[in-house]
XYZ file of C-alpha atoms in Angstrom:
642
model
C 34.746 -55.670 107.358
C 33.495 -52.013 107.018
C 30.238 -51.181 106.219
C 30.003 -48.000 104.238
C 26.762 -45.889 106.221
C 23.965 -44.311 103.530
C 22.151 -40.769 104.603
C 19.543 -39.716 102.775
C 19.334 -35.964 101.250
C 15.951 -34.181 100.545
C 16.734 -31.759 98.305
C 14.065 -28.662 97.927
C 12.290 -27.179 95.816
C 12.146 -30.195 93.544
C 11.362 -32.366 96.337
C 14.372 -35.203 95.157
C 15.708 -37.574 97.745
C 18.919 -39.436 97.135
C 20.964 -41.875 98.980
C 24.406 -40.819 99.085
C 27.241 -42.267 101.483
C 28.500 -40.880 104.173
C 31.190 -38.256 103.497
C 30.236 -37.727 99.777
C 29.629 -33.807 99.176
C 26.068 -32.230 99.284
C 27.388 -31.492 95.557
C 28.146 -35.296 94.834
C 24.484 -35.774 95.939
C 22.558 -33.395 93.917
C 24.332 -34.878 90.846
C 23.249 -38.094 92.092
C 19.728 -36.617 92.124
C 20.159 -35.106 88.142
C 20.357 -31.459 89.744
C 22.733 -29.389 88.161
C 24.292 -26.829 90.690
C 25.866 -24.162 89.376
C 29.379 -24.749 90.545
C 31.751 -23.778 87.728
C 35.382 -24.318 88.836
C 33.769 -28.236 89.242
C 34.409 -28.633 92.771
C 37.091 -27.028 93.914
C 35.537 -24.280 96.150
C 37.278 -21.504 94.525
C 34.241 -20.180 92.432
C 31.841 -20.008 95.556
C 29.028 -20.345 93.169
C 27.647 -23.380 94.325
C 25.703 -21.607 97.528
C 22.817 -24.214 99.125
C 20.910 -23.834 102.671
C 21.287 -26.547 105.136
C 17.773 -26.625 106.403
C 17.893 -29.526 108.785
C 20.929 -32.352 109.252
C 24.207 -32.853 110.378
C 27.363 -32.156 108.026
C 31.151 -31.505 108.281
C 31.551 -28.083 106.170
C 34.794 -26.777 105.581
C 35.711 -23.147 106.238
C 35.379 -21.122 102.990
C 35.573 -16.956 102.523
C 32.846 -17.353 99.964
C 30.176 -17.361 102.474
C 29.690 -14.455 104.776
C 28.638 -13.883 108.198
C 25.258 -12.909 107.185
C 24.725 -15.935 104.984
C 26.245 -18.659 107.398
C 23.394 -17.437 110.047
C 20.962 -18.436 107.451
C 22.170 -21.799 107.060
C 24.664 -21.078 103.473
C 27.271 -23.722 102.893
C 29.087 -24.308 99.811
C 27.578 -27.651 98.416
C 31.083 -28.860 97.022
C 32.720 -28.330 100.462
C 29.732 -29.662 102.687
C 30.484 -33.623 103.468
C 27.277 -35.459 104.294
C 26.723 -36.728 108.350
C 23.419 -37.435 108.220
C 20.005 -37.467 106.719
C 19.677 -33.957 104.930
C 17.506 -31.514 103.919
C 18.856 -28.873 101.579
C 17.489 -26.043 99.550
C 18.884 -24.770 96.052
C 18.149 -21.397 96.138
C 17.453 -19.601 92.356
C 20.923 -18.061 91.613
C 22.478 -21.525 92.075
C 20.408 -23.582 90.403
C 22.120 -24.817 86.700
C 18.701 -25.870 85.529
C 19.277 -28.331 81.875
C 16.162 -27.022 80.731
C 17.451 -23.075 80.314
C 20.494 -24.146 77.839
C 19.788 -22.367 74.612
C 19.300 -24.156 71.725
C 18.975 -21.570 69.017
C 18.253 -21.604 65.153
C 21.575 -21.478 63.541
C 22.093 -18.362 60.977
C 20.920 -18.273 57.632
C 23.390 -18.736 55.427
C 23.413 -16.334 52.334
C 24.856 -16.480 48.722
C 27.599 -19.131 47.995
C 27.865 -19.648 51.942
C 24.715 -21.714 51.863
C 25.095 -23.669 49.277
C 28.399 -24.900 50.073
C 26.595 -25.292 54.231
C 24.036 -27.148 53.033
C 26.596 -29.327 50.686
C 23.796 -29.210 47.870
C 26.360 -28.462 45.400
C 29.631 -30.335 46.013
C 28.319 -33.581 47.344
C 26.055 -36.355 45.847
C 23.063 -37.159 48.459
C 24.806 -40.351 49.989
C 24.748 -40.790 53.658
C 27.383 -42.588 55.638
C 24.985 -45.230 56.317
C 21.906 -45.776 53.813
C 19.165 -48.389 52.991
C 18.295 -49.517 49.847
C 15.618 -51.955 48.719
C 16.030 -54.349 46.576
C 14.151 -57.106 44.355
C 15.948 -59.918 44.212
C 15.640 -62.969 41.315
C 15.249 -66.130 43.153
C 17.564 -68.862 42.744
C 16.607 -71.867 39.892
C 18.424 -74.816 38.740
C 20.229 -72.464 36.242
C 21.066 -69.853 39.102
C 22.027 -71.217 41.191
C 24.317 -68.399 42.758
C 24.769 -68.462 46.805
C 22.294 -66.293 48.625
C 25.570 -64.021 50.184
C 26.815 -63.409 46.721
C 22.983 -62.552 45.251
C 23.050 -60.105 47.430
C 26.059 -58.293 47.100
C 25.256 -58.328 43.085
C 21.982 -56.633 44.191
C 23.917 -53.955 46.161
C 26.338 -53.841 43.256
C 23.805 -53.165 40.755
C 21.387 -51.285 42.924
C 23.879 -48.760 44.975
C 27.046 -48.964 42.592
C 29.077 -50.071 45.544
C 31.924 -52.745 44.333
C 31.479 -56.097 45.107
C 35.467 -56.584 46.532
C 34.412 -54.202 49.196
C 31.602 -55.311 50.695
C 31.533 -57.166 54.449
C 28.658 -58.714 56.251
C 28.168 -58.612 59.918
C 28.134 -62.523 60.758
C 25.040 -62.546 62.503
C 23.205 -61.141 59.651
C 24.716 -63.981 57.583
C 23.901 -66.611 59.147
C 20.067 -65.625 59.061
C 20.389 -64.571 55.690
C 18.845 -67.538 54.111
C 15.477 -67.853 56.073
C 15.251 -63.948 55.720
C 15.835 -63.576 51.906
C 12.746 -66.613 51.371
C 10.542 -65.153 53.795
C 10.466 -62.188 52.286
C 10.089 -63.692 48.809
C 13.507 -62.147 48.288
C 12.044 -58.301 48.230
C 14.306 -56.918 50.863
C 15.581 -53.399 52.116
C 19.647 -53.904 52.848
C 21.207 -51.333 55.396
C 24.799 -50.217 54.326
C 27.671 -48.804 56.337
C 30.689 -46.837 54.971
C 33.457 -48.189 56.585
C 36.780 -46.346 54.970
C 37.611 -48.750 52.757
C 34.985 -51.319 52.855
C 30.841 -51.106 53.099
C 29.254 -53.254 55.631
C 26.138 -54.905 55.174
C 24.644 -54.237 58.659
C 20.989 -55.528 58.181
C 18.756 -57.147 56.228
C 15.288 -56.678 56.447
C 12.211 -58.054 54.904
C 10.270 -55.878 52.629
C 10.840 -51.947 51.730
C 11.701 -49.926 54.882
C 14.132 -47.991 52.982
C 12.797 -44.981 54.424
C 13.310 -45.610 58.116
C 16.487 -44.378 58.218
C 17.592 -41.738 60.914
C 20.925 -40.828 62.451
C 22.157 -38.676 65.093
C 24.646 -35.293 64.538
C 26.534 -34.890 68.079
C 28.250 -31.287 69.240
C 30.102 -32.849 72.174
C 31.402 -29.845 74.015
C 33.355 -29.540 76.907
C 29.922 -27.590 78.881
C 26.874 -28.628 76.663
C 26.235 -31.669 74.454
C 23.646 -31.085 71.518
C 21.644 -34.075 69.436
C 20.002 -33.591 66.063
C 17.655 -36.032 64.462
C 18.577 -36.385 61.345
C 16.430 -37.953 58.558
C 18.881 -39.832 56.585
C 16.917 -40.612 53.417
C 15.970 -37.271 52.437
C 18.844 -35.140 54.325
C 16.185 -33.339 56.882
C 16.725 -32.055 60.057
C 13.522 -33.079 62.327
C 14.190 -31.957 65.586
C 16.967 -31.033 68.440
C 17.707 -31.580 72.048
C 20.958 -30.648 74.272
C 22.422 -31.164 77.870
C 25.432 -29.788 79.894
C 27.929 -31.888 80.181
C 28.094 -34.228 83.077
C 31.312 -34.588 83.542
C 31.418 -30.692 84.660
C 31.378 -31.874 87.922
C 35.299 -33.241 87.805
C 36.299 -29.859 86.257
C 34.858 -26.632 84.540
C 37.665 -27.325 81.684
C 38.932 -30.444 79.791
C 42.585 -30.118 81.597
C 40.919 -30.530 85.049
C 38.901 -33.686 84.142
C 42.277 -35.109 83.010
C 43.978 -33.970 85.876
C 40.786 -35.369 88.103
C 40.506 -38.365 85.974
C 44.747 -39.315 86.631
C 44.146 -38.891 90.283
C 41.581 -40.680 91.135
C 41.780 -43.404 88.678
C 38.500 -42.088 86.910
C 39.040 -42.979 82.911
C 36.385 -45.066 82.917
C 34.056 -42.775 85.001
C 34.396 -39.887 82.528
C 33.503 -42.530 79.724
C 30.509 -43.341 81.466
C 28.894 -40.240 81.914
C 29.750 -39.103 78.908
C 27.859 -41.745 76.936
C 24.913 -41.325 79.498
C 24.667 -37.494 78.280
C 24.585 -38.635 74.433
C 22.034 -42.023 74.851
C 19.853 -39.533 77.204
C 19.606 -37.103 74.218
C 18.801 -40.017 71.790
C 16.537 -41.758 73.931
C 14.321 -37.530 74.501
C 14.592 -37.764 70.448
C 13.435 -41.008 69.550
C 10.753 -40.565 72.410
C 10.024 -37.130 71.405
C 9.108 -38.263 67.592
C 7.420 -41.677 68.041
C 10.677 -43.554 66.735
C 12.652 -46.920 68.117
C 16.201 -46.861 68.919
C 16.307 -49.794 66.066
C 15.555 -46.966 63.754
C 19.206 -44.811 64.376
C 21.471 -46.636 62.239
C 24.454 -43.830 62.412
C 25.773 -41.473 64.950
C 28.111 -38.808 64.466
C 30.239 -36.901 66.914
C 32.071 -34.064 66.951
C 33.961 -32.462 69.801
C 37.780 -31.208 70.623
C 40.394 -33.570 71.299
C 40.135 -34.383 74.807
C 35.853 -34.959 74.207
C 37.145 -37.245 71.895
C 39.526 -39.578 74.009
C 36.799 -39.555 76.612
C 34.115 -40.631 74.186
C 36.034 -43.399 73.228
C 37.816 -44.030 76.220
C 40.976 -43.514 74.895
C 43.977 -42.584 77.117
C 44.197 -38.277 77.231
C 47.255 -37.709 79.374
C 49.713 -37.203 77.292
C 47.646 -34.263 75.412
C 48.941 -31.909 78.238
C 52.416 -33.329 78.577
C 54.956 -32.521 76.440
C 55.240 -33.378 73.457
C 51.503 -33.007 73.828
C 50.177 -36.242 71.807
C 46.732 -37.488 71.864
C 46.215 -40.749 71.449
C 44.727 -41.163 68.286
C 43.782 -38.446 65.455
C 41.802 -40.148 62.801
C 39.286 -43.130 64.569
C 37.680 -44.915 62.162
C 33.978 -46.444 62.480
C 33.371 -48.567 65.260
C 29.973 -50.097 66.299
C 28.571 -47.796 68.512
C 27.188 -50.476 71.218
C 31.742 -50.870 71.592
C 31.470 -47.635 73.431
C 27.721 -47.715 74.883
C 26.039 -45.575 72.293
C 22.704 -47.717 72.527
C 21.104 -47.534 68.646
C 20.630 -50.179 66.315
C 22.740 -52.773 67.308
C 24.916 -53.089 64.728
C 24.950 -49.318 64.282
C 28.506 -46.782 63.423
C 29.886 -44.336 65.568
C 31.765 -41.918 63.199
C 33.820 -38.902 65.016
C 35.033 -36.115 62.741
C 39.356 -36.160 63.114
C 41.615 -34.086 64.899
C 44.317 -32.048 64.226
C 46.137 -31.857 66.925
C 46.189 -32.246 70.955
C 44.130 -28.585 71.378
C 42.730 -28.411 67.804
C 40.152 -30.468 68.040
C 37.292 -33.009 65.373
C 34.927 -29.669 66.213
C 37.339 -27.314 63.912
C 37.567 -29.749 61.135
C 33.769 -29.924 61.044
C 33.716 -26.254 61.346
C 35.967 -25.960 58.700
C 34.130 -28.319 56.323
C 30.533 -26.067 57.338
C 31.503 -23.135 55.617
C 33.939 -24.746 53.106
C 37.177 -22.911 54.383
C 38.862 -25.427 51.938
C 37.390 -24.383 48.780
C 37.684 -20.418 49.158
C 39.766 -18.000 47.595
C 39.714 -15.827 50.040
C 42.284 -15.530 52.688
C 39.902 -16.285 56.053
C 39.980 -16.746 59.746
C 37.713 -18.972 61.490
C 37.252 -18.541 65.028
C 35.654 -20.436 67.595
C 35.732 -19.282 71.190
C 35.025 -20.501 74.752
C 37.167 -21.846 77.160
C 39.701 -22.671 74.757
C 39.492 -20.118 71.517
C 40.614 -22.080 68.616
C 41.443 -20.461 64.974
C 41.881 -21.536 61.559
C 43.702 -19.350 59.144
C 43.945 -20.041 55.239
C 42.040 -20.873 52.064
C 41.540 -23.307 49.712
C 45.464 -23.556 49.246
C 46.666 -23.710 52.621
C 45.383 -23.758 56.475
C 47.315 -23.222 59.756
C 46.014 -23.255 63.198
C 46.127 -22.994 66.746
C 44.578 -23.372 70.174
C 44.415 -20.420 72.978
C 43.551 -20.876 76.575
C 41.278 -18.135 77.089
C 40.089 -20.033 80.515
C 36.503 -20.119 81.691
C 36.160 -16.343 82.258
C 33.931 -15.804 79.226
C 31.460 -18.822 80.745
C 30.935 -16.659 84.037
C 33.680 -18.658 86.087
C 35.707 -16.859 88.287
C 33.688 -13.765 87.641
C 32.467 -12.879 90.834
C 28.543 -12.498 89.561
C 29.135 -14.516 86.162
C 27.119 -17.263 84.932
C 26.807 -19.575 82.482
C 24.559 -18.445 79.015
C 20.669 -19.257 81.161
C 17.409 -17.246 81.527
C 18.546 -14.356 83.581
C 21.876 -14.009 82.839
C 22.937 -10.452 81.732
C 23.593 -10.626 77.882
C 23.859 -6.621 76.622
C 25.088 -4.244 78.595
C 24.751 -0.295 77.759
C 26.406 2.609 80.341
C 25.027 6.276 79.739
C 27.013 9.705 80.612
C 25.185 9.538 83.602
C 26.524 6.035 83.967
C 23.099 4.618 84.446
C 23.509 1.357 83.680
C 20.725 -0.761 81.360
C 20.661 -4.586 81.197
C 19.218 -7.185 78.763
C 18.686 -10.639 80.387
C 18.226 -14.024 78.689
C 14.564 -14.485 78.696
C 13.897 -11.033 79.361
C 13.380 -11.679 83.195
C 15.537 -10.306 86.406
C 19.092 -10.492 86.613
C 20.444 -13.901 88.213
C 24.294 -13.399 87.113
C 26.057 -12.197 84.002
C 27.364 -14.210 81.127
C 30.031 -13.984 78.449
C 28.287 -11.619 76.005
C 27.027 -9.578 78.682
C 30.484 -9.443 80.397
C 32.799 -8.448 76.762
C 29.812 -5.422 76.484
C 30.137 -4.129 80.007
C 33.680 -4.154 79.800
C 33.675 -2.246 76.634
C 31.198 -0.067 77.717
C 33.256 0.799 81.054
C 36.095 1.918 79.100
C 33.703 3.550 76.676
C 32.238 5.567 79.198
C 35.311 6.173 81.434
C 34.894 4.533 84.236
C 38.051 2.323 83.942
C 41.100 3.185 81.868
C 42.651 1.181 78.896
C 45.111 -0.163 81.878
C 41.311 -1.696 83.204
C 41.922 0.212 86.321
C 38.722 2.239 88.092
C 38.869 5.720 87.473
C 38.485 6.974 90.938
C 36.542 9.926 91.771
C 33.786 9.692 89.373
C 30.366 11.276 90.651
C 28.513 7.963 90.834
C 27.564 5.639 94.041
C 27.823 2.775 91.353
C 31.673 2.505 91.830
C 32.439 1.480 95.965
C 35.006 0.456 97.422
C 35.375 -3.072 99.573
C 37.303 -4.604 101.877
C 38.594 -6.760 98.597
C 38.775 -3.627 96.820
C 37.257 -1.496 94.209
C 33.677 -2.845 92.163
C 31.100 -1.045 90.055
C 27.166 -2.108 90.978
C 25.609 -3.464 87.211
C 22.107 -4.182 88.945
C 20.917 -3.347 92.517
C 19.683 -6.133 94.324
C 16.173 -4.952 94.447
C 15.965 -4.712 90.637
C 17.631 -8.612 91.038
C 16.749 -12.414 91.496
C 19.529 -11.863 93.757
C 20.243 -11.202 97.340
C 23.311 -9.191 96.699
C 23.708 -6.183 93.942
C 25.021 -7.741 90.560
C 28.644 -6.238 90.539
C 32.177 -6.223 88.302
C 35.009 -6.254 90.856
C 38.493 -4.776 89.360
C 39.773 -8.583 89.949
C 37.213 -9.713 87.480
C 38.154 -6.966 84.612
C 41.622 -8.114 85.082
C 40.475 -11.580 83.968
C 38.564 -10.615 81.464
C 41.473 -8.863 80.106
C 43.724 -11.816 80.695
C 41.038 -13.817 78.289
C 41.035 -11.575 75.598
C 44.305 -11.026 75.301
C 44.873 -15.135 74.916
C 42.558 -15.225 71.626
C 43.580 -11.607 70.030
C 47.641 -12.631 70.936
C 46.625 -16.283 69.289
C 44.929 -14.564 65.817
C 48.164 -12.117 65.522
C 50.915 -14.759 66.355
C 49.132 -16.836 64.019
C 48.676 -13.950 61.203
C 52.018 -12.611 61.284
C 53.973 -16.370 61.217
C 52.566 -16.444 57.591
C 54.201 -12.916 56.808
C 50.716 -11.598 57.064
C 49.101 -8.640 58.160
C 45.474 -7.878 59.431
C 44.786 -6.109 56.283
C 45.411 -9.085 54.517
C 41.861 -10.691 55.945
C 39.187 -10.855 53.606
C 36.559 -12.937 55.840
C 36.139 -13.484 59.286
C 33.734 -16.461 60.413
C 32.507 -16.428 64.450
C 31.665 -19.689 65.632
C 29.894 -21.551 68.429
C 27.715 -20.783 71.186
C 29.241 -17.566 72.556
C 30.333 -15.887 69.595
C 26.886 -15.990 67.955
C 26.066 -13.848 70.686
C 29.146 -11.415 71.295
C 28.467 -7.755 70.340
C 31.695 -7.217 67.375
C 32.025 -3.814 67.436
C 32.358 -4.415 71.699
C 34.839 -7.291 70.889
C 36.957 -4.701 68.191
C 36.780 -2.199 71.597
C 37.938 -4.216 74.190
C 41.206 -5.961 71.569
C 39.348 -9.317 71.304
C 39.102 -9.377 67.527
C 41.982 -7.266 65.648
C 40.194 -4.009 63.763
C 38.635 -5.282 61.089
C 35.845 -4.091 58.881
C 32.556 -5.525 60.525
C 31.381 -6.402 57.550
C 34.061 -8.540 56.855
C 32.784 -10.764 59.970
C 30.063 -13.160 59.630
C 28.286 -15.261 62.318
C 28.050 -18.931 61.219
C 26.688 -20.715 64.597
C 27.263 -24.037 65.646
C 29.753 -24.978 62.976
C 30.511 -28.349 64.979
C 27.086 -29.972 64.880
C 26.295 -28.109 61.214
C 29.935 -30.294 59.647
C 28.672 -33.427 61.662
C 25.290 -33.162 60.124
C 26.989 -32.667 56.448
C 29.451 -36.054 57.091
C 26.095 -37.820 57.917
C 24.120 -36.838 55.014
C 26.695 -36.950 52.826
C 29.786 -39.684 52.879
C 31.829 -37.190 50.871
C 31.815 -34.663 53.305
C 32.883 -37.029 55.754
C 35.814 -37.557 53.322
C 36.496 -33.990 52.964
C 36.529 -33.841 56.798
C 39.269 -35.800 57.082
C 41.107 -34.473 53.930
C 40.881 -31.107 55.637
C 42.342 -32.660 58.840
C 45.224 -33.670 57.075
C 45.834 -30.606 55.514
C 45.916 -28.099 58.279
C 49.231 -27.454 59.633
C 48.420 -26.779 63.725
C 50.945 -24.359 65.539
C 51.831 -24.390 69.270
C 51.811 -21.527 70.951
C 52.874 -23.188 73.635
C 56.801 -22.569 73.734
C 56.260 -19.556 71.148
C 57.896 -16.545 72.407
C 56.407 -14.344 69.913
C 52.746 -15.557 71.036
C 54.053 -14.843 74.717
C 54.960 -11.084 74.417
C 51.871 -10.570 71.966
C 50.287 -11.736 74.820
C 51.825 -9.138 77.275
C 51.030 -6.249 74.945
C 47.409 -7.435 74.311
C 46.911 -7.309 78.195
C 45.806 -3.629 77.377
C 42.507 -2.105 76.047
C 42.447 -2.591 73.142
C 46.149 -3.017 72.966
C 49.978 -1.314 74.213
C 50.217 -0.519 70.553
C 47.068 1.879 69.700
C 47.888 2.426 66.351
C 46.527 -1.885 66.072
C 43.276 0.031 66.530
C 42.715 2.967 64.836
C 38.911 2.870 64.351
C 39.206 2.094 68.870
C 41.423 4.801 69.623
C 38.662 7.391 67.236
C 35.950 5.973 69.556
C 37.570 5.925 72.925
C 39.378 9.850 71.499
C 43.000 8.697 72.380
């Protein structure tokens, strides 16, 4: 019999130790030890972002171009391709350090005019949650009512909350202590009840009036962060907010990678796990936070793309990327949360907002629902983009939409200095005549890295100012040291090392314009294909919503430059945040949003782009800046003088 040998790794500056075993990765440990390195293709050594010094210990570290000669004689490995010998110690210098506490969790926009009301749901929804408390007086039973103590209470809850009496289930633990509960309480009791579809469950009883305690949790379960609200149920209040990355980014920087990872190393359950561990971590830092009990979260609901989805629930997601490209399920109804390892109340509901499709994800719907895309007039786009840049196109009449893989270029990876959205990463970029080049950072500190924002303005302002052409080729000869040329090729310096966190100058390499080319093109080709298979034309598009993380930060008139967004008026385009958690949080305080959710779900007709040849040679002619065609961009090709 084998006995597996343990080493120890002493990871500084936190000062964590972790036991790891033997021939588990120096990455595999610090994940072990709740360090987040920042290694952004999730293991595979091709990012070279994940840079640690081996200060003392014995490892097997495989070759890797990522680390030069210089670095390797100060002790640089790459932590995902360093197997653990022996006892370690390791340091995580700043720029790779993916620290949970630097993930931005912003105020969401102020809605204005009919956009708020219809956001907030004051208007089209009665004030109902999903799951609510009541409290109730009860007549006790005589010799000439003598009705059974299960069917008093439903005619309470009949009376009380106008819910029908043919619909109403009882969890059968709650039954059975019905009786003693209902006399020791002189039968003044609060009743918790769950909408179920089709039915309401009595989930509790509980002596007395503690109709107020009643909180629930609205979940954003993305494929890089995870964000919690607190949500006071009774009188439809945010109270507070708390987020994580994802931990399953270290089996894969994208959702198609954790499948892949998940298939080949029998790892279903695994991605489950840590999954759940994210969500009960942020309910736990809530309920902690505001003096609360886990008994006191009766509801949680989630909202996420497709693949989230599968893993929340632990639901089969291979057949999403095989053809014909099926998840699973669509529309999961309510489940007890504790069936999954949500720890709340125990008896309460996990709700997840529905799909549409294998790429179109329970995150669209909700955004769809936030700014009421289904009861406009006017012909709209909604657009969400990250690694995946989905859009909805439509009114209150009709909606189609599709899925784009942009790829992780817009979240730093495979950007040579790119980074994920964290204090110091590059977020506005400006290039003078001079081609001086001035930098805003996250936090206003040095530059670590550059992130999505900052990387759409700097390559906007590089064509602006000339120093590539729309082909995103250097423009060689210009009279500036900024743009050298390297053994790998040509790269233009953004930030000298000494102005820098960094040990190396902060630079865009011609491979990593390509990319970023390559991305836009996937979500501009996507919002054309999609525009002109309903016989449409740009002009047709009254409103514009941005949504998520990254495009409440993108510069539009940058994004109009560079052929990300078609040329539209900017005032036509409206930021609307985190449209994911806003629709969760509107199913949760209201059970008729939740409704609509899934009515709009139904509704939208989802196109793949797949094994669409117009989408493919859009795609070829958006591999331009802006575009082959200028004449797409006539307000571009005035500001670039073409």
């Amino acid at each position: 019999m084998t006995v597996n040998s343990y080493y120890k790794v002493h990871f500084l500056p936190g000062d964590v130790t972790v036991e790891i075993e033997k021939g588990k990765t120096v990455l595999d440990a610090s994940y072990k030890g709740d360090l987040f390195i920042n290694a952004l293709c999730g293991g595979d050594g091709t990012c070279g972002k994940c840079k640690v010094v081996l200060s003392t210990g014995k490892v097997d570290s495989m070759p890797t171009t990522h680390i030069s000669e210089a670095e390797a004689k100060q002790g640089y490995v790459l932590a995902c391709r360093t197997k653990v010998m022996g006892d370690l110690e390791v340091l995580i210098p700043e720029e790779s350090k993916l620290d949970k506490s630097q993930i931005l969790i912003s105020d969401y926009p102020q809605f204005s005019g009919s956009l708020a009301a219809a956001t907030l749901g004051l208007e089209q929804f009665e004030k109902k949650p999903l799951v609510r408390k009541i409290y109730l007086e009860l007549s006790p039973p005589s010799l000439d009512d003598c009705m059974a103590d299960y069917e008093r209470l439903c005619q309470g809850v009949m009376v009380h909350a106008n819910v029908p009496w043919e619909v109403l289930t009882i969890n059968l633990t709650v039954l059975k202590r019905l009786p003693t509960l209902l006399r020791d309480a002189h039968w003044k009791v609060t009743t918790t009840l769950g909408y179920r579809g089709s039915s309401v469950e009595i989930m509790e009883v509980q002596a007395g009036d503690v109709s107020a305690q009643n909180f629930g949790i609205a979940v954003d379960v993305g494929t890089t962060t995870v964000v919690a609200h607190l949500l006071d149920l009774s009188h439809a209040e945010t109270i507070d907010a708390e987020a994580t990355y994802n931990s399953q980014i270290k089996y894969g920087d994208d959702y198609i990678q954790r499948i892949i990872y998940a298939v080949e190393n029998n790892a279903m359950e695994i991605m489950q796990e840590v999954l759940i561990e994210d969500v009960n971590h942020l309910i736990s830092t809530l309920v902690k936070r505001n003096k609360l009990s886990i008994h006191d979260i009766n509801a949680v609901v989630c909202a996420g793309n497709t693949v989230m989805t599968h893993f929340l629930f632990g639901l089969d997601p291979t057949n999403i990327r095989r053809e014909p490209y099926l998840p699973s399920a669509s529309f999961v109804p309510p489940i007890k949360a504790d069936d999954v390892g949500i720890k709340i109340n125990s008896n309460g509901l996990l709700y997840t907002l529905p799909c549409v499709g294998a790429y179109v994800g329970g995150d669209i719907s909700s955004g769809v629902l936030a700014i009421r895309l289904d009861k406009v007039d006017a012909l709209s786009l909604l657009i969400d983009i990250g690694t995946n840049g989905e859009i909805v196109l439509g009114n209150k009449d009709w909606m189609v939409c599709c899925s784009a893989s942009a790829g992780p270029a817009f979240e730093g990876s495979g950007i040579s200095c790119g980074m994920r959205a964290a204090k110091g990463a590059i977020e506005k970029v400006a290039i003078t005549k001079n081609f001086d080049v001035v930098c805003k950072t996250i936090g206003n500190v040095q530059p670590s890295g550059i992130c999505g924002s900052g990387l759409l303005d700097c390559l906007a302002n590089l064509v602006r100012s000339g120093v590539i052409d729309r082909t995103g080729n250097f423009q060689k000869g210009l009279d500036t040291e900024r743009l050298r040329k390297t053994d790998n090729g040509y790269e233009f310096i953004l930030v000298d090392k000494d102005e820098s966190s960094m040990k190396k100058d902060i630079v865009i390499t011609q491979a990593d314009i390509q990319n970023l080319i390559r991305s836009k093109a996937a979500i501009y080709s996507a919002i054309s294909t999609l525009i002109e298979s309903m016989g449409m034309s740009v002009n047709d598009i009254e409103q514009v919503y941005l949504a998520g993380g990254f495009g409440n930060y993108l510069d539009i008139r940058s994004a109009i430059t560079i052929g990300m967004l078609p040329d539209i008026s900017i005032s036509k385009i409206q930021f609307v945040g985190n449209t994911s958690v806003i629709g969760a949080k509107m199913s949760l305080f209201y059970k008729d949003a939740y409704e609509v959710a899934r009515t709009i779900a139904s509704k939208m007709t989802y196109f793949d782009l797949m094994s669409n040849n117009k989408y493919m040679e859009e795609y070829i002619s958006a591999n331009f800046l802006p575009h082959t065609d200028i004449e797409k961009f006539p307000s571009v090709a005035e500001e670039l003088m073409v």
